[in-house]
């Protein structure tokens, strides 16, 4: 069973990716933890990363420091969701 907070973070990350990257909700709903993001989604370029992170901060009420942003965090949907959950549910 997935805790309620993790479900909310997962839904928020999906919504942010759909909104900022202009992806369909159906496409984003099909993402699993292993779905590659940065480098695999042409929509997720360096400018879009800034938009995604800013929107996550706003929607989840978190602060993401520049030194926390790296390729691993953006490598897969699971990694991004785990990072967001670690910040939002701390």
GROMACS .gro file of N, CA and C in nm:
model
  270
    1UNK      N    1   0.084  -0.119   0.000
    1UNK     CA    2   0.000   0.000   0.000
    1UNK      C    3   0.089   0.126   0.000
    2UNK      N    4   0.056   0.219  -0.086
    2UNK     CA    5   0.132   0.343  -0.097
    2UNK      C    6   0.075   0.446   0.000
    3UNK      N    7   0.160   0.503   0.085
    3UNK     CA    8   0.109   0.607   0.177
    3UNK      C    9   0.046   0.723   0.100
    4UNK      N   10  -0.053   0.785   0.162
    4UNK     CA   11  -0.128   0.893   0.098
    4UNK      C   12  -0.037   1.006   0.050
    5UNK      N   13   0.061   1.043   0.129
    5UNK     CA   14   0.152   1.151   0.091
    5UNK      C   15   0.229   1.119  -0.036
    6UNK      N   16   0.274   0.994  -0.049
    6UNK     CA   17   0.350   0.955  -0.168
    6UNK      C   18   0.259   0.956  -0.291
    7UNK      N   19   0.134   0.919  -0.273
    7UNK     CA   20   0.039   0.923  -0.384
    7UNK      C   21   0.019   1.067  -0.430
    8UNK      N   22   0.006   1.159  -0.337
    8UNK     CA   23  -0.010   1.300  -0.370
    8UNK      C   24   0.112   1.353  -0.444
    9UNK      N   25   0.231   1.317  -0.400
    9UNK     CA   26   0.354   1.361  -0.466
    9UNK      C   27   0.360   1.303  -0.607
   10UNK      N   28   0.329   1.176  -0.622
   10UNK     CA   29   0.329   1.111  -0.754
   10UNK      C   30   0.233   1.184  -0.848
   11UNK      N   31   0.112   1.211  -0.802
   11UNK     CA   32   0.013   1.281  -0.884
   11UNK      C   33   0.059   1.422  -0.919
   12UNK      N   34   0.123   1.488  -0.824
   12UNK     CA   35   0.173   1.624  -0.849
   12UNK      C   36   0.285   1.624  -0.952
   13UNK      N   37   0.378   1.530  -0.940
   13UNK     CA   38   0.489   1.523  -1.037
   13UNK      C   39   0.432   1.495  -1.176
   14UNK      N   40   0.337   1.406  -1.186
   14UNK     CA   41   0.275   1.377  -1.316
   14UNK      C   42   0.208   1.502  -1.374
   15UNK      N   43   0.134   1.574  -1.290
   15UNK     CA   44   0.063   1.694  -1.336
   15UNK      C   45   0.162   1.801  -1.381
   16UNK      N   46   0.271   1.818  -1.306
   16UNK     CA   47   0.371   1.917  -1.342
   16UNK      C   48   0.437   1.881  -1.476
   17UNK      N   49   0.472   1.755  -1.493
   17UNK     CA   50   0.533   1.714  -1.620
   17UNK      C   51   0.437   1.737  -1.736
   18UNK      N   52   0.311   1.705  -1.717
   18UNK     CA   53   0.212   1.726  -1.823
   18UNK      C   54   0.198   1.875  -1.854
   19UNK      N   55   0.184   1.956  -1.750
   19UNK     CA   56   0.162   2.100  -1.769
   19UNK      C   57   0.284   2.171  -1.828
   20UNK      N   58   0.399   2.150  -1.771
   20UNK     CA   59   0.518   2.224  -1.812
   20UNK      C   60   0.573   2.174  -1.945
   21UNK      N   61   0.567   2.043  -1.967
   21UNK     CA   62   0.623   1.988  -2.091
   21UNK      C   63   0.521   1.977  -2.203
   22UNK      N   64   0.394   2.000  -2.172
   22UNK     CA   65   0.290   1.990  -2.273
   22UNK      C   66   0.263   1.847  -2.315
   23UNK      N   67   0.282   1.753  -2.223
   23UNK     CA   68   0.256   1.612  -2.251
   23UNK      C   69   0.111   1.579  -2.221
   24UNK      N   70   0.056   1.482  -2.291
   24UNK     CA   71  -0.081   1.442  -2.265
   24UNK      C   72  -0.090   1.372  -2.130
   25UNK      N   73  -0.204   1.385  -2.066
   25UNK     CA   74  -0.223   1.318  -1.936
   25UNK      C   75  -0.215   1.167  -1.953
   26UNK      N   76  -0.256   1.115  -2.067
   26UNK     CA   77  -0.248   0.971  -2.092
   26UNK      C   78  -0.102   0.925  -2.097
   27UNK      N   79  -0.020   1.004  -2.165
   27UNK     CA   80   0.123   0.968  -2.175
   27UNK      C   81   0.188   0.969  -2.037
   28UNK      N   82   0.161   1.073  -1.960
   28UNK     CA   83   0.222   1.085  -1.828
   28UNK      C   84   0.167   0.978  -1.733
   29UNK      N   85   0.041   0.942  -1.748
   29UNK     CA   86  -0.018   0.838  -1.662
   29UNK      C   87   0.051   0.704  -1.684
   30UNK      N   88   0.108   0.683  -1.802
   30UNK     CA   89   0.175   0.557  -1.833
   30UNK      C   90   0.318   0.550  -1.780
   31UNK      N   91   0.370   0.661  -1.727
   31UNK     CA   92   0.505   0.661  -1.672
   31UNK      C   93   0.512   0.567  -1.552
   32UNK      N   94   0.617   0.485  -1.547
   32UNK     CA   95   0.643   0.403  -1.429
   32UNK      C   96   0.776   0.448  -1.371
   33UNK      N   97   0.817   0.392  -1.258
   33UNK     CA   98   0.941   0.441  -1.195
   33UNK      C   99   1.065   0.434  -1.285
   34UNK      N  100   1.066   0.345  -1.382
   34UNK     CA  101   1.182   0.329  -1.469
   34UNK      C  102   1.176   0.413  -1.597
   35UNK      N  103   1.068   0.488  -1.617
   35UNK     CA  104   1.055   0.569  -1.737
   35UNK      C  105   1.165   0.675  -1.741
   36UNK      N  106   1.248   0.673  -1.845
   36UNK     CA  107   1.355   0.773  -1.853
   36UNK      C  108   1.298   0.911  -1.882
   37UNK      N  109   1.360   1.013  -1.822
   37UNK     CA  110   1.315   1.150  -1.842
   37UNK      C  111   1.422   1.231  -1.916
   38UNK      N  112   1.513   1.294  -1.839
   38UNK     CA  113   1.612   1.384  -1.899
   38UNK      C  114   1.701   1.307  -1.996
   39UNK      N  115   1.708   1.356  -2.118
   39UNK     CA  116   1.785   1.288  -2.221
   39UNK      C  117   1.700   1.195  -2.306
   40UNK      N  118   1.583   1.158  -2.256
   40UNK     CA  119   1.493   1.070  -2.330
   40UNK      C  120   1.370   1.144  -2.380
   41UNK      N  121   1.325   1.243  -2.305
   41UNK     CA  122   1.211   1.324  -2.347
   41UNK      C  123   1.264   1.452  -2.411
   42UNK      N  124   1.243   1.470  -2.541
   42UNK     CA  125   1.294   1.592  -2.604
   42UNK      C  126   1.234   1.719  -2.544
   43UNK      N  127   1.115   1.708  -2.487
   43UNK     CA  128   1.051   1.824  -2.425
   43UNK      C  129   1.122   1.870  -2.298
   44UNK      N  130   1.197   1.779  -2.235
   44UNK     CA  131   1.264   1.810  -2.108
   44UNK      C  132   1.407   1.855  -2.134
   45UNK      N  133   1.420   1.978  -2.181
   45UNK     CA  134   1.553   2.035  -2.201
   45UNK      C  135   1.591   2.115  -2.076
   46UNK      N  136   1.706   2.180  -2.080
   46UNK     CA  137   1.753   2.250  -1.960
   46UNK      C  138   1.659   2.361  -1.916
   47UNK      N  139   1.597   2.430  -2.011
   47UNK     CA  140   1.500   2.535  -1.974
   47UNK      C  141   1.376   2.475  -1.910
   48UNK      N  142   1.331   2.363  -1.963
   48UNK     CA  143   1.212   2.298  -1.907
   48UNK      C  144   1.240   2.244  -1.767
   49UNK      N  145   1.363   2.200  -1.742
   49UNK     CA  146   1.399   2.151  -1.608
   49UNK      C  147   1.373   2.261  -1.505
   50UNK      N  148   1.416   2.381  -1.536
   50UNK     CA  149   1.395   2.493  -1.444
   50UNK      C  150   1.246   2.514  -1.418
   51UNK      N  151   1.165   2.506  -1.522
   51UNK     CA  152   1.020   2.521  -1.506
   51UNK      C  153   0.958   2.410  -1.424
   52UNK      N  154   1.001   2.287  -1.448
   52UNK     CA  155   0.950   2.173  -1.371
   52UNK      C  156   0.985   2.189  -1.223
   53UNK      N  157   1.109   2.222  -1.194
   53UNK     CA  158   1.152   2.235  -1.054
   53UNK      C  159   1.081   2.350  -0.984
   54UNK      N  160   1.066   2.461  -1.052
   54UNK     CA  161   0.996   2.576  -0.994
   54UNK      C  162   0.850   2.541  -0.965
   55UNK      N  163   0.787   2.472  -1.058
   55UNK     CA  164   0.646   2.434  -1.039
   55UNK      C  165   0.632   2.332  -0.927
   56UNK      N  166   0.726   2.239  -0.915
   56UNK     CA  167   0.723   2.144  -0.804
   56UNK      C  168   0.736   2.218  -0.671
   57UNK      N  169   0.826   2.316  -0.666
   57UNK     CA  170   0.840   2.396  -0.544
   57UNK      C  171   0.707   2.462  -0.508
   58UNK      N  172   0.643   2.522  -0.606
   58UNK     CA  173   0.517   2.593  -0.581
   58UNK      C  174   0.407   2.497  -0.536
   59UNK      N  175   0.390   2.389  -0.608
   59UNK     CA  176   0.278   2.298  -0.581
   59UNK      C  177   0.296   2.214  -0.455
   60UNK      N  178   0.422   2.181  -0.424
   60UNK     CA  179   0.448   2.096  -0.307
   60UNK      C  180   0.492   2.177  -0.185
   61UNK      N  181   0.516   2.306  -0.205
   61UNK     CA  182   0.560   2.388  -0.093
   61UNK      C  183   0.698   2.350  -0.043
   62UNK      N  184   0.787   2.322  -0.136
   62UNK     CA  185   0.923   2.280  -0.101
   62UNK      C  186   1.023   2.382  -0.156
   63UNK      N  187   1.148   2.368  -0.112
   63UNK     CA  188   1.257   2.449  -0.164
   63UNK      C  189   1.362   2.353  -0.217
   64UNK      N  190   1.400   2.374  -0.343
   64UNK     CA  191   1.503   2.291  -0.405
   64UNK      C  192   1.625   2.378  -0.425
   65UNK      N  193   1.733   2.343  -0.358
   65UNK     CA  194   1.859   2.417  -0.372
   65UNK      C  195   1.929   2.374  -0.500
   66UNK      N  196   2.000   2.467  -0.563
   66UNK     CA  197   2.070   2.437  -0.688
   66UNK      C  198   2.166   2.319  -0.674
   67UNK      N  199   2.230   2.306  -0.558
   67UNK     CA  200   2.327   2.198  -0.540
   67UNK      C  201   2.260   2.061  -0.526
   68UNK      N  202   2.128   2.056  -0.516
   68UNK     CA  203   2.055   1.930  -0.510
   68UNK      C  204   2.017   1.878  -0.648
   69UNK      N  205   2.028   1.962  -0.748
   69UNK     CA  206   1.985   1.926  -0.882
   69UNK      C  207   2.101   1.859  -0.955
   70UNK      N  208   2.076   1.735  -0.999
   70UNK     CA  209   2.177   1.663  -1.075
   70UNK      C  210   2.109   1.569  -1.174
   71UNK      N  211   2.188   1.508  -1.258
   71UNK     CA  212   2.137   1.419  -1.360
   71UNK      C  213   2.064   1.298  -1.304
   72UNK      N  214   2.112   1.245  -1.193
   72UNK     CA  215   2.047   1.128  -1.133
   72UNK      C  216   1.903   1.158  -1.092
   73UNK      N  217   1.882   1.275  -1.034
   73UNK     CA  218   1.749   1.314  -0.988
   73UNK      C  219   1.651   1.322  -1.103
   74UNK      N  220   1.699   1.356  -1.221
   74UNK     CA  221   1.614   1.374  -1.339
   74UNK      C  222   1.619   1.256  -1.436
   75UNK      N  223   1.693   1.152  -1.398
   75UNK     CA  224   1.714   1.039  -1.490
   75UNK      C  225   1.585   0.963  -1.521
   76UNK      N  226   1.506   0.935  -1.418
   76UNK     CA  227   1.382   0.859  -1.438
   76UNK      C  228   1.267   0.923  -1.362
   77UNK      N  229   1.146   0.883  -1.399
   77UNK     CA  230   1.029   0.932  -1.329
   77UNK      C  231   1.036   0.891  -1.181
   78UNK      N  232   1.080   0.772  -1.153
   78UNK     CA  233   1.092   0.725  -1.016
   78UNK      C  234   1.191   0.807  -0.935
   79UNK      N  235   1.303   0.843  -0.996
   79UNK     CA  236   1.403   0.922  -0.926
   79UNK      C  237   1.351   1.062  -0.895
   80UNK      N  238   1.282   1.122  -0.991
   80UNK     CA  239   1.227   1.256  -0.968
   80UNK      C  240   1.119   1.252  -0.861
   81UNK      N  241   1.034   1.152  -0.866
   81UNK     CA  242   0.928   1.138  -0.767
   81UNK      C  243   0.985   1.111  -0.628
   82UNK      N  244   1.086   1.027  -0.620
   82UNK     CA  245   1.149   0.997  -0.491
   82UNK      C  246   1.214   1.123  -0.433
   83UNK      N  247   1.279   1.203  -0.518
   83UNK     CA  248   1.340   1.327  -0.473
   83UNK      C  249   1.232   1.421  -0.419
   84UNK      N  250   1.125   1.441  -0.498
   84UNK     CA  251   1.018   1.530  -0.457
   84UNK      C  252   0.954   1.482  -0.326
   85UNK      N  253   0.935   1.352  -0.312
   85UNK     CA  254   0.878   1.297  -0.189
   85UNK      C  255   0.970   1.319  -0.071
   86UNK      N  256   1.100   1.305  -0.093
   86UNK     CA  257   1.196   1.325   0.017
   86UNK      C  258   1.190   1.469   0.068
   87UNK      N  259   1.165   1.562  -0.021
   87UNK     CA  260   1.154   1.703   0.019
   87UNK      C  261   1.018   1.734   0.081
   88UNK      N  262   0.911   1.684   0.019
   88UNK     CA  263   0.775   1.720   0.061
   88UNK      C  264   0.731   1.647   0.187
   89UNK      N  265   0.783   1.527   0.209
   89UNK     CA  266   0.736   1.446   0.320
   89UNK      C  267   0.836   1.439   0.434
   90UNK      N  268   0.937   1.523   0.429
   90UNK     CA  269   1.040   1.524   0.534
   90UNK      C  270   0.987   1.584   0.663
   0.00000   0.00000   0.00000
